[in-house]
Short mmCIF file of C-alpha atoms and ligand atoms in Angstrom, two decimals:
data_model
loop_
_atom_site.label_atom_id
_atom_site.label_comp_id
_atom_site.label_asym_id
_atom_site.label_seq_id
_atom_site.Cartn_x
_atom_site.Cartn_y
_atom_site.Cartn_z
CA MET A 1 106.70 113.82 124.46
CA LEU A 2 105.22 110.56 125.85
CA TYR A 3 103.87 107.81 123.68
CA LYS A 4 102.93 105.30 126.34
CA ARG A 5 99.39 104.82 125.21
CA SER A 6 100.36 104.69 121.54
CA SER A 7 102.98 102.17 122.09
CA ALA A 8 100.57 99.79 124.06
CA LEU A 9 98.00 100.26 121.50
CA PHE A 10 100.37 99.47 118.63
CA LYS A 11 101.64 96.33 120.37
CA ALA A 12 98.07 95.13 120.61
CA ALA A 13 97.28 95.99 116.98
CA GLU A 14 100.29 94.18 115.64
CA HIS A 15 98.92 90.89 117.05
CA VAL A 16 95.72 91.13 114.89
CA ILE A 17 96.54 93.52 112.11
CA PRO A 18 99.59 92.87 109.87
CA GLY A 19 102.18 95.59 110.81
CA GLY A 20 99.58 96.99 113.20
CA VAL A 21 98.10 99.29 110.59
CA ASN A 22 95.49 99.02 107.81
CA SER A 23 97.71 100.94 105.42
CA PRO A 24 101.40 100.69 105.21
CA VAL A 25 102.60 104.36 105.38
CA ARG A 26 101.15 104.83 108.72
CA ALA A 27 103.54 102.28 110.33
CA PHE A 28 106.60 104.61 110.72
CA LYS A 29 108.77 102.01 109.05
CA ALA A 30 110.69 104.50 107.12
CA VAL A 31 111.55 106.75 109.99
CA GLY A 32 111.59 104.32 112.93
CA GLY A 33 109.87 104.71 116.28
CA THR A 34 106.05 103.90 117.07
CA PRO A 35 103.16 105.22 115.00
CA ILE A 36 101.04 107.73 116.91
CA PHE A 37 97.43 106.63 117.63
CA ALA A 38 95.01 109.46 116.95
CA LYS A 39 92.26 109.93 119.30
CA SER A 40 90.50 113.01 117.96
CA ALA A 41 91.05 116.03 115.69
CA LYS A 42 89.59 119.58 115.37
CA GLY A 43 90.72 122.23 112.95
CA ALA A 44 94.45 122.35 112.26
CA TYR A 45 95.12 120.06 115.45
CA VAL A 46 95.15 116.33 115.80
CA TYR A 47 95.41 114.84 119.43
CA ASP A 48 96.74 111.39 120.16
CA GLU A 49 95.88 108.76 122.69
CA ASP A 50 98.43 110.16 125.18
CA GLY A 51 96.91 113.43 125.08
CA ASN A 52 99.69 115.14 122.83
CA ARG A 53 98.54 117.85 120.39
CA TYR A 54 100.06 118.26 117.06
CA ILE A 55 99.77 120.96 114.25
CA ASP A 56 98.75 118.48 111.34
CA TYR A 57 100.30 118.65 108.04
CA ILE A 58 99.07 115.34 106.91
CA ASN A 59 95.32 116.03 107.27
CA SER A 60 94.24 112.47 106.47
CA TRP A 61 96.75 112.48 103.41
CA GLY A 62 94.67 115.31 101.92
CA PRO A 63 90.84 115.10 102.51
CA MET A 64 90.85 117.63 105.32
CA VAL A 65 91.57 120.76 103.19
CA LEU A 66 89.31 122.90 105.43
CA GLY A 67 90.57 121.12 108.69
CA HIS A 68 89.36 118.45 111.04
CA ALA A 69 85.74 117.81 111.89
CA PHE A 70 84.69 120.58 109.81
CA ASP A 71 81.26 121.49 111.20
CA PRO A 72 79.10 121.47 107.97
CA VAL A 73 80.61 118.00 106.91
CA VAL A 74 80.10 116.61 110.53
CA ASP A 75 76.47 117.93 110.75
CA ALA A 76 75.72 116.56 107.35
CA VAL A 77 77.00 113.05 108.16
CA ILE A 78 74.87 112.99 111.64
CA ALA A 79 71.83 114.01 109.99
CA LYS A 80 72.10 111.54 107.14
CA ALA A 81 73.07 108.78 109.40
CA LYS A 82 69.57 109.15 111.22
CA GLN A 83 68.01 108.41 108.00
CA GLY A 84 69.58 105.07 107.37
CA THR A 85 73.18 104.35 106.42
CA SER A 86 73.11 102.54 103.20
CA PHE A 87 70.12 101.28 100.89
CA GLY A 88 71.64 99.73 97.75
CA MET A 89 69.18 101.87 95.99
CA PRO A 90 69.77 105.21 94.06
CA THR A 91 69.41 108.37 96.39
CA GLU A 92 68.78 111.94 95.45
CA ILE A 93 72.01 113.12 97.20
CA GLU A 94 74.12 111.29 94.50
CA THR A 95 72.64 113.55 91.72
CA LYS A 96 73.26 116.55 93.84
CA ILE A 97 76.83 116.00 94.40
CA ALA A 98 77.48 114.73 90.92
CA GLU A 99 75.68 117.85 89.49
CA LEU A 100 77.98 120.12 91.71
CA ALA A 101 81.08 118.26 90.77
CA VAL A 102 80.33 118.46 87.03
CA SER A 103 79.71 122.09 87.38
CA MET A 104 83.04 122.71 89.17
CA VAL A 105 85.39 120.55 86.87
CA PRO A 106 86.06 121.54 83.28
CA ASN A 107 85.51 119.06 80.51
CA ILE A 108 83.36 116.43 82.30
CA ASP A 109 79.73 115.58 81.66
CA LYS A 110 79.19 112.71 83.92
CA ILE A 111 80.77 111.22 86.95
CA ARG A 112 80.52 107.69 88.87
CA PHE A 113 81.29 107.56 92.54
CA VAL A 114 83.40 104.65 93.96
CA ASN A 115 84.72 104.07 97.42
CA SER A 116 88.47 104.96 97.15
CA GLY A 117 91.09 106.67 94.96
CA THR A 118 92.40 103.14 94.08
CA GLU A 119 88.98 102.02 92.51
CA ALA A 120 88.47 105.35 90.69
CA CYS A 121 91.95 104.84 88.91
CA MET A 122 91.39 101.02 88.37
CA SER A 123 88.00 101.92 86.81
CA ALA A 124 89.33 104.86 84.82
CA VAL A 125 91.91 102.48 83.10
CA ARG A 126 89.41 99.89 82.36
CA LEU A 127 87.05 102.30 80.85
CA ALA A 128 89.97 103.68 78.78
CA ARG A 129 90.83 100.26 77.55
CA GLY A 130 87.33 99.34 76.65
CA TYR A 131 86.79 102.57 74.78
CA THR A 132 89.79 102.55 72.92
CA LYS A 133 89.99 98.83 72.46
CA LYS A 134 93.62 98.89 73.24
CA ASP A 135 95.38 97.13 76.21
CA LYS A 136 98.67 99.01 77.11
CA ILE A 137 98.94 101.95 79.55
CA ILE A 138 101.69 104.52 80.18
CA LYS A 139 102.39 105.58 83.72
CA PHE A 140 105.27 107.52 85.36
CA ALA A 141 107.89 106.28 87.87
CA GLY A 142 107.11 107.61 91.16
CA CYS A 143 103.51 108.37 90.40
CA TYR A 144 100.97 106.54 92.65
CA HIS A 145 97.39 105.56 91.47
CA GLY A 146 96.36 103.36 94.18
CA HIS A 147 97.14 99.81 94.87
CA SER A 148 95.38 97.90 91.98
CA ASP A 149 97.89 95.53 90.04
CA ALA A 150 98.37 97.65 86.86
CA PHE A 151 99.75 100.50 88.92
CA LEU A 152 102.22 98.72 91.28
CA ILE A 153 105.10 99.30 88.80
CA GLN A 154 107.44 102.03 90.38
CA ALA A 155 104.51 103.17 92.31
CA GLY A 156 106.01 105.98 94.40
CA SER A 157 105.72 106.90 98.12
CA GLY A 158 104.15 103.88 100.03
CA ALA A 159 105.62 101.20 97.74
CA VAL A 160 108.90 102.92 97.51
CA THR A 161 109.33 103.57 101.09
CA PHE A 162 108.96 99.74 101.70
CA GLY A 163 111.44 98.93 99.06
CA SER A 164 109.02 97.25 96.91
CA PRO A 165 108.45 99.24 93.77
CA ASN A 166 107.19 96.29 92.01
CA SER A 167 104.94 94.28 94.27
CA PRO A 168 105.12 90.44 94.33
CA GLY A 169 101.61 89.18 93.53
CA VAL A 170 101.36 91.32 90.42
CA THR A 171 101.41 88.95 87.40
CA GLN A 172 104.00 89.35 84.57
CA GLY A 173 101.00 89.43 82.23
CA THR A 174 99.63 92.47 83.91
CA ALA A 175 102.95 94.13 84.36
CA LYS A 176 103.87 93.82 80.73
CA ASP A 177 100.85 96.05 79.85
CA THR A 178 102.20 98.94 82.00
CA LEU A 179 104.78 100.93 80.31
CA LEU A 180 106.95 103.26 82.37
CA ALA A 181 108.11 106.85 81.45
CA ARG A 182 109.91 109.57 83.32
CA TYR A 183 108.06 112.20 84.99
CA ASN A 184 108.65 115.66 83.22
CA ASP A 185 110.34 113.81 80.27
CA ILE A 186 108.20 114.04 77.35
CA ASP A 187 110.92 112.22 75.12
CA SER A 188 110.54 109.11 77.33
CA VAL A 189 106.87 109.04 76.54
CA ASN A 190 107.52 109.54 72.85
CA GLU A 191 109.82 106.60 72.75
CA LEU A 192 107.22 104.24 74.39
CA ILE A 193 104.52 105.50 71.94
CA GLU A 194 106.77 104.99 68.88
CA ALA A 195 107.75 101.40 70.15
CA ASN A 196 104.19 100.50 70.74
CA VAL A 197 102.21 102.12 67.86
CA GLY A 198 98.44 101.51 68.09
CA GLU A 199 98.61 99.65 71.32
CA ILE A 200 98.35 102.37 73.93
CA ALA A 201 94.88 102.97 75.50
CA CYS A 202 95.91 105.72 77.99
CA ILE A 203 98.61 107.82 79.69
CA ILE A 204 97.72 108.23 83.43
CA LEU A 205 99.55 110.68 85.60
CA GLU A 206 99.38 112.95 88.62
CA PRO A 207 99.16 116.25 86.86
CA VAL A 208 101.03 117.63 89.96
CA ALA A 209 103.07 114.70 91.46
CA GLY A 210 102.51 114.23 95.22
CA ASN A 211 103.62 110.69 95.95
CA MET A 212 107.56 111.32 95.36
CA GLY A 213 107.27 114.40 97.34
CA CYS A 214 105.57 117.36 95.50
CA ILE A 215 106.81 117.77 92.11
CA PRO A 216 105.22 120.26 89.75
CA PRO A 217 104.93 119.52 86.02
CA LYS A 218 107.42 121.39 83.91
CA PRO A 219 105.70 124.24 81.93
CA ASP A 220 104.90 122.49 78.73
CA PHE A 221 104.90 119.00 80.04
CA LEU A 222 101.02 118.58 80.34
CA ILE A 223 100.51 120.42 77.15
CA ASP A 224 102.99 118.08 75.29
CA LEU A 225 101.07 115.06 76.80
CA ARG A 226 97.78 116.32 75.44
CA ARG A 227 99.34 116.82 71.93
CA LEU A 228 100.82 113.43 71.96
CA CYS A 229 97.41 111.85 73.03
CA ASP A 230 95.44 113.51 70.39
CA ALA A 231 98.00 112.61 67.77
CA HIS A 232 97.84 108.92 68.59
CA SER A 233 94.19 108.45 69.80
CA ILE A 234 95.48 107.81 73.32
CA LEU A 235 93.13 108.87 76.32
CA LEU A 236 94.84 111.30 78.88
CA ILE A 237 93.87 110.52 82.41
CA PHE A 238 94.51 112.78 85.19
CA ASP A 239 94.74 111.24 88.41
CA GLU A 240 93.57 114.09 90.56
CA VAL A 241 92.87 112.07 93.66
CA MET A 242 95.24 114.46 95.42
CA THR A 243 95.07 117.61 93.31
CA GLY A 244 91.32 117.62 92.74
CA PHE A 245 89.21 120.30 94.84
CA ARG A 246 92.58 121.08 96.44
CA LEU A 247 94.54 123.11 93.75
CA ALA A 248 91.45 124.98 92.20
CA LYS A 249 87.78 124.38 91.95
CA GLY A 250 88.53 122.43 88.70
CA GLY A 251 91.62 120.89 89.96
CA ALA A 252 94.88 120.74 87.81
CA GLN A 253 92.76 120.96 84.58
CA GLU A 254 91.70 124.47 85.47
CA LEU A 255 95.12 125.31 86.94
CA TYR A 256 97.25 124.46 83.77
CA ARG A 257 94.37 124.90 81.36
CA VAL A 258 94.85 121.49 79.86
CA ASN A 259 91.94 119.00 79.30
CA ALA A 260 92.14 115.46 80.37
CA ASP A 261 89.96 112.85 78.85
CA ILE A 262 89.10 111.02 82.15
CA VAL A 263 89.73 112.56 85.58
CA CYS A 264 89.99 110.45 88.92
CA PHE A 265 89.01 111.89 92.29
CA GLY A 266 89.28 110.82 95.84
CA LYS A 267 90.53 112.24 99.16
CA VAL A 268 88.79 115.93 99.34
CA ILE A 269 85.87 114.62 97.23
CA GLY A 270 84.79 112.58 100.22
CA GLY A 271 85.36 115.17 102.99
CA GLY A 272 87.05 112.41 105.02
CA LEU A 273 84.78 109.45 104.21
CA PRO A 274 85.67 106.72 101.82
CA VAL A 275 85.00 108.18 98.44
CA GLY A 276 86.51 108.04 94.97
CA ALA A 277 85.20 109.15 91.57
CA PHE A 278 86.02 109.21 87.96
CA ALA A 279 84.56 111.63 85.30
CA ALA A 280 84.63 112.16 81.60
CA ARG A 281 82.72 113.66 78.74
CA ALA A 282 79.40 111.77 78.02
CA GLU A 283 80.57 109.83 75.09
CA ILE A 284 83.28 108.13 77.18
CA MET A 285 81.19 107.67 80.36
CA ASN A 286 78.45 106.23 78.43
CA PHE A 287 80.64 103.32 77.76
CA LEU A 288 80.16 102.23 81.39
CA ALA A 289 77.39 99.52 82.42
CA PRO A 290 74.60 99.76 82.60
CA LEU A 291 74.70 101.82 79.22
CA GLY A 292 77.59 100.43 77.75
CA PRO A 293 79.90 97.32 77.91
CA VAL A 294 82.52 98.24 80.41
CA TYR A 295 81.69 96.79 83.75
CA GLN A 296 81.98 98.60 87.07
CA ALA A 297 79.99 98.37 90.28
CA GLY A 298 79.91 98.89 94.14
CA THR A 299 77.73 97.74 96.90
CA LEU A 300 78.35 100.76 98.79
CA SER A 301 79.31 103.10 95.95
CA GLY A 302 77.35 106.41 96.35
CA ASN A 303 76.86 105.59 100.03
CA PRO A 304 74.60 108.37 101.59
CA LEU A 305 77.02 109.23 104.43
CA ALA A 306 79.87 109.52 102.15
CA MET A 307 77.93 111.57 99.62
CA ALA A 308 76.66 113.93 102.42
CA ALA A 309 80.14 114.58 103.50
CA GLY A 310 81.45 115.24 99.98
CA LEU A 311 78.52 117.37 99.14
CA ALA A 312 79.23 119.45 102.26
CA MET A 313 82.95 119.80 101.55
CA LEU A 314 82.22 120.67 97.82
CA THR A 315 79.55 123.11 98.56
CA GLU A 316 81.76 125.03 100.95
CA LEU A 317 84.76 124.98 98.55
CA ASN A 318 82.40 126.20 95.53
CA SER A 319 81.01 128.94 97.55
CA ASP A 320 84.21 130.42 98.98
CA GLU A 321 85.68 132.29 96.08
CA ASN A 322 88.94 132.89 98.08
CA VAL A 323 89.57 129.58 99.56
CA PHE A 324 92.18 128.32 97.04
CA MET A 325 94.19 131.68 96.98
CA ARG A 326 94.16 131.62 100.91
CA LEU A 327 95.56 128.14 100.83
CA ALA A 328 98.14 128.97 98.32
CA GLU A 329 99.21 132.21 100.37
CA LYS A 330 99.44 130.21 103.53
CA THR A 331 101.71 127.49 101.71
CA GLU A 332 103.70 130.46 100.23
CA PHE A 333 104.26 131.85 103.72
CA LEU A 334 105.36 128.38 105.06
CA HIS A 335 107.68 127.85 102.18
CA LYS A 336 109.50 131.12 102.72
CA GLY A 337 109.67 130.53 106.39
CA CYS A 338 110.82 127.11 106.02
CA SER A 339 113.60 128.20 103.42
CA GLU A 340 114.97 130.87 105.69
CA ALA A 341 115.07 128.45 108.74
CA LEU A 342 116.90 125.74 106.88
CA ASN A 343 119.27 128.23 105.20
CA LYS A 344 120.24 129.84 108.41
CA TYR A 345 121.85 126.45 109.50
CA ASP A 346 122.96 125.44 106.11
CA VAL A 347 120.58 122.54 105.67
CA VAL A 348 120.85 121.35 102.05
CA HIS A 349 117.21 121.27 100.72
CA THR A 350 114.89 122.01 97.78
CA ILE A 351 111.39 122.91 98.45
CA ASN A 352 108.67 122.25 95.86
CA ARG A 353 105.28 123.90 96.13
CA VAL A 354 102.09 124.09 94.14
CA GLY A 355 98.96 125.58 95.72
CA SER A 356 98.40 123.94 98.98
CA MET A 357 100.91 121.14 98.35
CA ILE A 358 104.57 121.61 99.54
CA SER A 359 107.54 119.25 100.36
CA ILE A 360 110.82 119.86 101.59
CA HIS A 361 113.35 117.59 99.75
CA PHE A 362 116.64 117.13 101.42
CA ALA A 363 118.35 117.18 98.12
CA LYS A 364 120.82 119.65 96.56
CA ASN A 365 119.52 119.70 93.06
CA GLU A 366 115.99 120.55 91.65
CA VAL A 367 113.57 117.69 92.04
CA ILE A 368 111.74 116.90 88.92
CA ASP A 369 111.25 113.28 88.78
CA PHE A 370 111.61 110.10 90.81
CA GLU A 371 115.32 109.74 90.33
CA SER A 372 116.00 113.23 91.61
CA SER A 373 113.59 112.80 94.44
CA ALA A 374 115.25 109.57 95.47
CA LYS A 375 118.44 111.38 95.70
CA GLY A 376 117.15 113.12 98.85
CA ASP A 377 119.05 112.57 101.97
CA ASN A 378 116.85 110.06 104.14
CA ALA A 379 118.94 110.16 107.25
CA THR A 380 118.34 113.98 107.29
CA PHE A 381 114.58 113.43 106.67
CA LYS A 382 114.27 110.92 109.56
CA ALA A 383 116.05 113.38 112.09
CA PHE A 384 113.80 116.22 110.74
CA PHE A 385 110.55 114.04 111.14
CA HIS A 386 111.42 113.14 114.72
CA GLY A 387 112.57 116.56 115.79
CA MET A 388 109.34 118.10 114.27
CA LEU A 389 107.20 115.52 115.92
CA ASN A 390 108.71 116.24 119.29
CA GLU A 391 108.03 120.00 118.49
CA GLY A 392 104.29 118.94 118.14
CA ILE A 393 104.33 119.15 114.38
CA TYR A 394 102.86 116.15 112.54
CA ILE A 395 104.29 115.68 109.00
CA ALA A 396 104.22 112.42 106.84
CA PRO A 397 106.49 109.76 108.12
CA SER A 398 108.12 109.40 104.60
CA ALA A 399 110.42 111.66 102.55
CA PHE A 400 108.31 110.65 99.47
CA GLU A 401 105.09 112.41 100.90
CA THR A 402 103.71 115.83 100.26
CA TRP A 403 102.42 118.05 103.15
CA PHE A 404 98.86 119.16 102.88
CA ILE A 405 97.93 122.50 104.04
CA SER A 406 94.45 123.09 105.40
CA ASP A 407 92.59 126.17 105.69
CA ALA A 408 92.38 125.61 109.49
CA LEU A 409 95.87 126.52 109.98
CA SER A 410 96.19 130.08 111.20
CA TYR A 411 99.47 132.34 110.58
CA LYS A 412 100.25 131.73 114.15
CA ASP A 413 100.24 127.90 113.59
CA LEU A 414 102.48 128.53 110.58
CA GLU A 415 104.69 130.73 112.42
CA ASP A 416 104.97 128.09 115.23
CA THR A 417 105.72 125.58 112.61
CA ILE A 418 108.52 127.75 110.98
CA SER A 419 110.12 128.10 114.64
CA ALA A 420 110.04 124.32 115.08
CA VAL A 421 111.75 123.91 111.67
CA GLU A 422 114.35 126.44 112.78
CA LYS A 423 115.00 124.60 116.11
CA VAL A 424 115.06 121.39 114.44
CA ALA A 425 117.41 122.80 111.52
CA ALA A 426 120.03 123.76 114.33
CA THR A 427 120.28 120.05 115.29
CA LEU A 428 120.62 118.44 111.85
C1 PLP B 1 95.93 108.43 97.41
C2 PLP B 1 96.02 108.46 96.06
C3 PLP B 1 95.48 107.48 95.33
C4 PLP B 1 94.66 106.27 95.99
O1 PLP B 1 93.62 106.57 96.83
P1 PLP B 1 93.09 105.66 97.86
O2 PLP B 1 91.76 106.26 98.32
O3 PLP B 1 94.28 105.51 98.92
O4 PLP B 1 92.79 104.25 97.29
C5 PLP B 1 95.62 107.52 93.94
N1 PLP B 1 96.18 108.39 93.40
C6 PLP B 1 96.65 109.49 93.92
C7 PLP B 1 97.45 110.47 93.18
C8 PLP B 1 96.61 109.50 95.19
O5 PLP B 1 97.35 110.53 95.91
#
């Protein structure tokens, strides 16, 4: 494939944007080569500036669960834009999407909208600290909760890809309040709680990890966390920025039948516009300003275009009874096909999958936490990535990322993808 225009655009971008990108994982640093500049997208396909077409497994890193430029979302945004793009006053549509989200997700009474997943997680932790009057938080190595200071401690995909699990600029003071546990290891959590009795405000995690490749929770992990939180008056925060409105209507809470105290959203909830949200029972949410003492605000929060996109997206997901099953079936089909293709050429791999999240780890053993994910063979991943790209299949340019399946993918697209995997596997 030719990337002439992408290369030229990247050169121009590098002069005026650090690294040529506005979010590091887009830069292809982990895999080498020049990032591809997107021009347009529709359904399962994205088209670059050189006119190449790709079957897309990034889907804007998750939001496009129904495919690109999904008509009801596009139409809703266009119609809204004509009425004005921002007011700084409350609008009816904010209540409409809030009502719908609250009806779809278990165990939440109220929700507040922000502009990104980062903001959602940052605000959720502040709320948990304000509510419990405690300072420390527990997070898991390899889980990503956005780029706010408290989370940039062993923060998974982006941060790990760039070799800076702990970012300069995060103060010692902030870092000392973030305690680090091992994913799927309840003992590591217990030890931290015992060593910090009465000091832990919350435990935050991705209920299905997606930022160290896809890693499902072990059968009792979430239940055990719930029990520990109850026993020690700690709030359990599910960061469902990736899993929310993707794994089920009610996200991982519904899928695993475990209630979180605060739930964070992003990605799908905005239908491709910049939206995040956090939600909880009323007694917790009422701690937020203007009702309560915990401050949180945003000039563009609840923006009408963003709410229109999100509402159209959630409305579709809520009314289609089979969408999550269909997504899971497509992902299972892909899983089987990829396994067979890789096995045919004895490529060492482990595939993890939950619902419409899947990743191929080029690792021999089961991948259950950051350590086992990091053991994957990065040279193989690089070769695989470029091989797939050359076949017109766009997967994330990092071994620590999940593939996001969209409902726009046809079985023909999946078969083409599996054929590409087979072709590339022969070269690995
Ligand atoms: C993407 C992501 C975030 C951050 O969301 P942004 O909108 O990029 O700020 C937080 N948590 C998880 C689990 C994510 O996947």
